[in-house]
Tab-separated table of C-alpha atoms in Angstrom:
chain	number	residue	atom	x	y	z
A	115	UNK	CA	-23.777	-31.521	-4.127
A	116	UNK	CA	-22.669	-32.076	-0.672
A	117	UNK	CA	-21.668	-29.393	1.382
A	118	UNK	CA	-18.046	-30.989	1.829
A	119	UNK	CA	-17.848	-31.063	-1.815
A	120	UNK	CA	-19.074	-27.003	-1.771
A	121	UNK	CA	-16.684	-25.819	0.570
A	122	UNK	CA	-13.800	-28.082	-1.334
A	123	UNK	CA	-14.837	-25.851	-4.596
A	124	UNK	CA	-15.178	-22.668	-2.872
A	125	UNK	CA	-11.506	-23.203	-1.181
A	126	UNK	CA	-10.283	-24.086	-4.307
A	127	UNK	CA	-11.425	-20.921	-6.022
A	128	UNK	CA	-10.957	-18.549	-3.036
A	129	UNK	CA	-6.919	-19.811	-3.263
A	130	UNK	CA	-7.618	-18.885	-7.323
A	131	UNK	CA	-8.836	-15.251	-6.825
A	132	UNK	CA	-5.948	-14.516	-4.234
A	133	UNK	CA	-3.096	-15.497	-6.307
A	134	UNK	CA	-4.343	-13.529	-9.392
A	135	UNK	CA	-5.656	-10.632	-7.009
A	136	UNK	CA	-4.446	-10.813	-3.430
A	137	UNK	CA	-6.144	-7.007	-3.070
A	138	UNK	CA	-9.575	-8.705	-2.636
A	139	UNK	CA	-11.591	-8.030	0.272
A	140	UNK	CA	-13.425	-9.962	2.113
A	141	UNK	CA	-16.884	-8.306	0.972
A	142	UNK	CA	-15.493	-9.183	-2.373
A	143	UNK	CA	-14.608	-12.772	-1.764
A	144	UNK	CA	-18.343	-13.154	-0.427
A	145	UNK	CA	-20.262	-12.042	-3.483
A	146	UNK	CA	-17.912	-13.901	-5.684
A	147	UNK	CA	-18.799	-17.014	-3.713
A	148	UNK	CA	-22.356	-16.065	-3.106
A	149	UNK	CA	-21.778	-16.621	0.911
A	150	UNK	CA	-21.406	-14.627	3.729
A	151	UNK	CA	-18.559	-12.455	4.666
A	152	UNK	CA	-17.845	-14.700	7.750
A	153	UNK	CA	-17.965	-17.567	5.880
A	154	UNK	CA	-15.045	-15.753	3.636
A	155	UNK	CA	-13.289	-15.325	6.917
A	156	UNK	CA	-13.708	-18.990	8.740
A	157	UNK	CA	-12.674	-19.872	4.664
A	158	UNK	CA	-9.473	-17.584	4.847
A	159	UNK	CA	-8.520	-19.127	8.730
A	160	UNK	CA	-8.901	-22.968	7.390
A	161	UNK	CA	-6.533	-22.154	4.423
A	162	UNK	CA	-4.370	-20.043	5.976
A	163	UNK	CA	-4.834	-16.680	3.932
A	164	UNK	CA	-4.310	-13.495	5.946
A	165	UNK	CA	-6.684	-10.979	6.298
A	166	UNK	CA	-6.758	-8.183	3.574
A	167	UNK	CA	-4.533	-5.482	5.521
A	168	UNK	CA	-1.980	-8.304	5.887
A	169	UNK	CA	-2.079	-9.374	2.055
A	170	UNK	CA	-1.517	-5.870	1.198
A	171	UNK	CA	1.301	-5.076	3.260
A	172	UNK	CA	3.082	-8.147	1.988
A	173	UNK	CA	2.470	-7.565	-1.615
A	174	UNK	CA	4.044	-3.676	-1.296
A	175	UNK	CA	6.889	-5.438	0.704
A	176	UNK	CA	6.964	-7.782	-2.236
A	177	UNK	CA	6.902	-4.822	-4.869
A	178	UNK	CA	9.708	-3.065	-3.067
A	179	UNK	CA	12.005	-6.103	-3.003
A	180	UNK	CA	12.044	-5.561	0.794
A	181	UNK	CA	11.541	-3.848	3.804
A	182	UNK	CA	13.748	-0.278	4.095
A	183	UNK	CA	13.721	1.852	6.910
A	184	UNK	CA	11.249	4.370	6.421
A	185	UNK	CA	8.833	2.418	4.242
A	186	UNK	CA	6.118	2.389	6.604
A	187	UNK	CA	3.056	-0.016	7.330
A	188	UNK	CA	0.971	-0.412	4.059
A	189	UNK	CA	-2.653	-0.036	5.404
A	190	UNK	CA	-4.863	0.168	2.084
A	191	UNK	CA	-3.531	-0.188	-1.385
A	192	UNK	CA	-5.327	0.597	-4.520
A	193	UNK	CA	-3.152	-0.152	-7.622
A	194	UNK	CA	-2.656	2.728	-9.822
A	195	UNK	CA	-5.153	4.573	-7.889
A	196	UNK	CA	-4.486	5.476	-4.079
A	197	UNK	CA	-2.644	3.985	-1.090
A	198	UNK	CA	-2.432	5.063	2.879
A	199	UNK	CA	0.431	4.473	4.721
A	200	UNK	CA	1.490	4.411	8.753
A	201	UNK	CA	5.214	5.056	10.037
A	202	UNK	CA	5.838	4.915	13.707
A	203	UNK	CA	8.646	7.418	14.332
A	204	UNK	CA	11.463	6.380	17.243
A	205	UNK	CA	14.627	7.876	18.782
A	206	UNK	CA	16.890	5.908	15.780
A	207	UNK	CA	15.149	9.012	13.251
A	208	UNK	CA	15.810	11.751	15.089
A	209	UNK	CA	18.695	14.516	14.653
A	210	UNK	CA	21.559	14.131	17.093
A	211	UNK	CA	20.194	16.080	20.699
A	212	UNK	CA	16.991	16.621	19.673
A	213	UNK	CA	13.223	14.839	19.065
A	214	UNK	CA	12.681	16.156	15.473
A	215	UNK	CA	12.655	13.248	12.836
A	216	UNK	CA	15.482	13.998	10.072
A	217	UNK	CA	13.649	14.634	6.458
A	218	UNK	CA	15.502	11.235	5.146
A	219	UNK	CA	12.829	9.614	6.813
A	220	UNK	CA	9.938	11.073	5.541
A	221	UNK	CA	11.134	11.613	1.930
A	222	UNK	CA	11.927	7.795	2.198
A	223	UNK	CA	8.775	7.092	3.414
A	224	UNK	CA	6.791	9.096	1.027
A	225	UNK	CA	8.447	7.526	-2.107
A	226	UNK	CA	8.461	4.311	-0.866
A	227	UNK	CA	4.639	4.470	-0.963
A	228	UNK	CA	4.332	6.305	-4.542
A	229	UNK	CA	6.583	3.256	-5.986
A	230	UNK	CA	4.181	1.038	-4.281
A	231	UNK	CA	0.743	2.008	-5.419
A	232	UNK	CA	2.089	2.391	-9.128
A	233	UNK	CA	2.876	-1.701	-8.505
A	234	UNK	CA	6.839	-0.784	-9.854
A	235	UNK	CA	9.722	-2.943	-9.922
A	236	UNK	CA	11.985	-0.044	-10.722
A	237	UNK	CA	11.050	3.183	-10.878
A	238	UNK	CA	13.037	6.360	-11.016
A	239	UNK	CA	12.000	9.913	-9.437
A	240	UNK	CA	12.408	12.470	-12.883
A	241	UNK	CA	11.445	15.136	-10.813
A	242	UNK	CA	10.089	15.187	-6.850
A	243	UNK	CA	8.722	18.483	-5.791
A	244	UNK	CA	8.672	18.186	-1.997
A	245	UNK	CA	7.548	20.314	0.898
A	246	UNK	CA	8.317	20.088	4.493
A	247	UNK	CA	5.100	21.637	6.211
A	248	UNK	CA	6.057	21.006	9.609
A	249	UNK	CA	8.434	19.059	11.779
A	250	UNK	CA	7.396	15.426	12.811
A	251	UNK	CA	8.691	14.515	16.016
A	252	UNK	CA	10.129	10.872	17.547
A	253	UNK	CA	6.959	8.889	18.767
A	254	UNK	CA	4.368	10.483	16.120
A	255	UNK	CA	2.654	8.465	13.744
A	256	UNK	CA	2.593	9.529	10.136
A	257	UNK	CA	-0.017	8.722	8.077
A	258	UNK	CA	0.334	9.452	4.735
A	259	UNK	CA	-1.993	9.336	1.598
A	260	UNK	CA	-0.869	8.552	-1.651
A	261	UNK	CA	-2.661	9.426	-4.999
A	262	UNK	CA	-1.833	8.681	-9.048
A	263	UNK	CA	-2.598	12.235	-10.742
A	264	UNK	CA	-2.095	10.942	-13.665
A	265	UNK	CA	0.129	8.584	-16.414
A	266	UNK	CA	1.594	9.101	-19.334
A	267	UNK	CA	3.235	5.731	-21.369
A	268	UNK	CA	6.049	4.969	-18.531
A	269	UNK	CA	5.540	8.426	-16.418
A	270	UNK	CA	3.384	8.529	-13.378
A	271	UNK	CA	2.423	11.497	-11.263
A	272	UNK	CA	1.840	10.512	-7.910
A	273	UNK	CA	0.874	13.256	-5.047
A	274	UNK	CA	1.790	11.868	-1.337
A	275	UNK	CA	0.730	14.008	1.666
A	276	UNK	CA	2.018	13.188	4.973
A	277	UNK	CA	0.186	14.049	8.325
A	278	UNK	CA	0.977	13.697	11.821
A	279	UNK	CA	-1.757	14.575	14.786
A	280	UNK	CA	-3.812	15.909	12.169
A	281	UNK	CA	-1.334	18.463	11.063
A	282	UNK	CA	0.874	18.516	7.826
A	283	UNK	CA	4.018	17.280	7.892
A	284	UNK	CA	5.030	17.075	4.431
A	285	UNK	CA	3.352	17.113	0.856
A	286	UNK	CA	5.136	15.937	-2.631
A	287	UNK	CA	4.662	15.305	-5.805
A	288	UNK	CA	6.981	12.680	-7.438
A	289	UNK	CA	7.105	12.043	-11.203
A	290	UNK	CA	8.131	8.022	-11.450
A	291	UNK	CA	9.611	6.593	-14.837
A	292	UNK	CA	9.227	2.871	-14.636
A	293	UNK	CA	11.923	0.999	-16.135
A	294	UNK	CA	10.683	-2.627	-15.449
A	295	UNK	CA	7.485	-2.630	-17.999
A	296	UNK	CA	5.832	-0.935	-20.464
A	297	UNK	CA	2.608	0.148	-19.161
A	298	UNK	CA	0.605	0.123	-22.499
A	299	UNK	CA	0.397	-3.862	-22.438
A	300	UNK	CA	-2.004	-3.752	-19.668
């Protein structure tokens, strides 16, 4: 086989694996393939497929419906597993006269990332149990880790903690019903 005719396949099936699981990584693609992981890369710039963080981010933007205020920058995503999140706090979140970001923001971005690592079309919260730890202030990053505890049928538990220059800023844990699927097909 020619090597045109190689890299033809391998395009063919890299564009394959990405639709059915856009939360490969590159290391991934490469042992699928059998190449090298910059050959998965110069592969991904010829067709157009963004890097991993990218493909994430749009699939939770996807999963939402759309972008909110609040919902952060999707950084790593593992379905049904674990996620990590990044919000870059400004003036427009911050109680009238002061630098202190209002807790609308960081509730909202704290659920928004427990809907998106259970992968959930609609989702309600049963129960949240939240805790504001300490106040997060305009300019901070947040950075917060998400983590499924544990299912039941349509019930997830999903623990989020939320940090800001190393220090707690918030913890919660949210129990999601999903309304768009039943969960015991998969």
């Amino acid at each position: 086989m020619t090597r045109t005719v190689m890299k033809k396949q391998r395009h063919e099936f890299l564009l394959t694996q990405i639709k059915q699981n856009p939360f490969l990584k590159d290391e991934e693609l490469a042992k699928k393939c059998n190449v090298s992981v910059s050959t998965i890369r110069f592969d991904r710039a010829e067709l157009g497929i963004a890097e991993y963080r990218e493909r994430v981010k749009s699939a939770a933007v996807e999963g939402m419906g759309q972008t909110t205020v609040g919902a952060g920058d999707v950084l790593d995503l593992n379905l049904f597993h674990d996620g990590i999140s990044v919000l870059e706090t400004d003036n427009t979140m911050v109680f009238d006269g002061t630098d202190i970001v209002k807790g609308q923001y960081i509730y909202a971005f704290a659920e928004n990332l427990a809907l998106s690592v259970i992968d959930a079309k609609a989702a309600l919260v049963k129960i949240a149990n939240v805790k504001y730890m300490h106040e997060a202030y305009a300019g901070e990053r947040l950075i917060a880790k998400s983590e499924v505890m544990r299912f039941d049928e349509n019930v997830f538990v999903v623990r989020v903690v939320i940090k800001a220059n190393m220090n707690e800023v918030f913890r919660g844990k949210f129990s999601l019903k999903v309304a768009d699927r039943d969960i015991s097909e998969e």
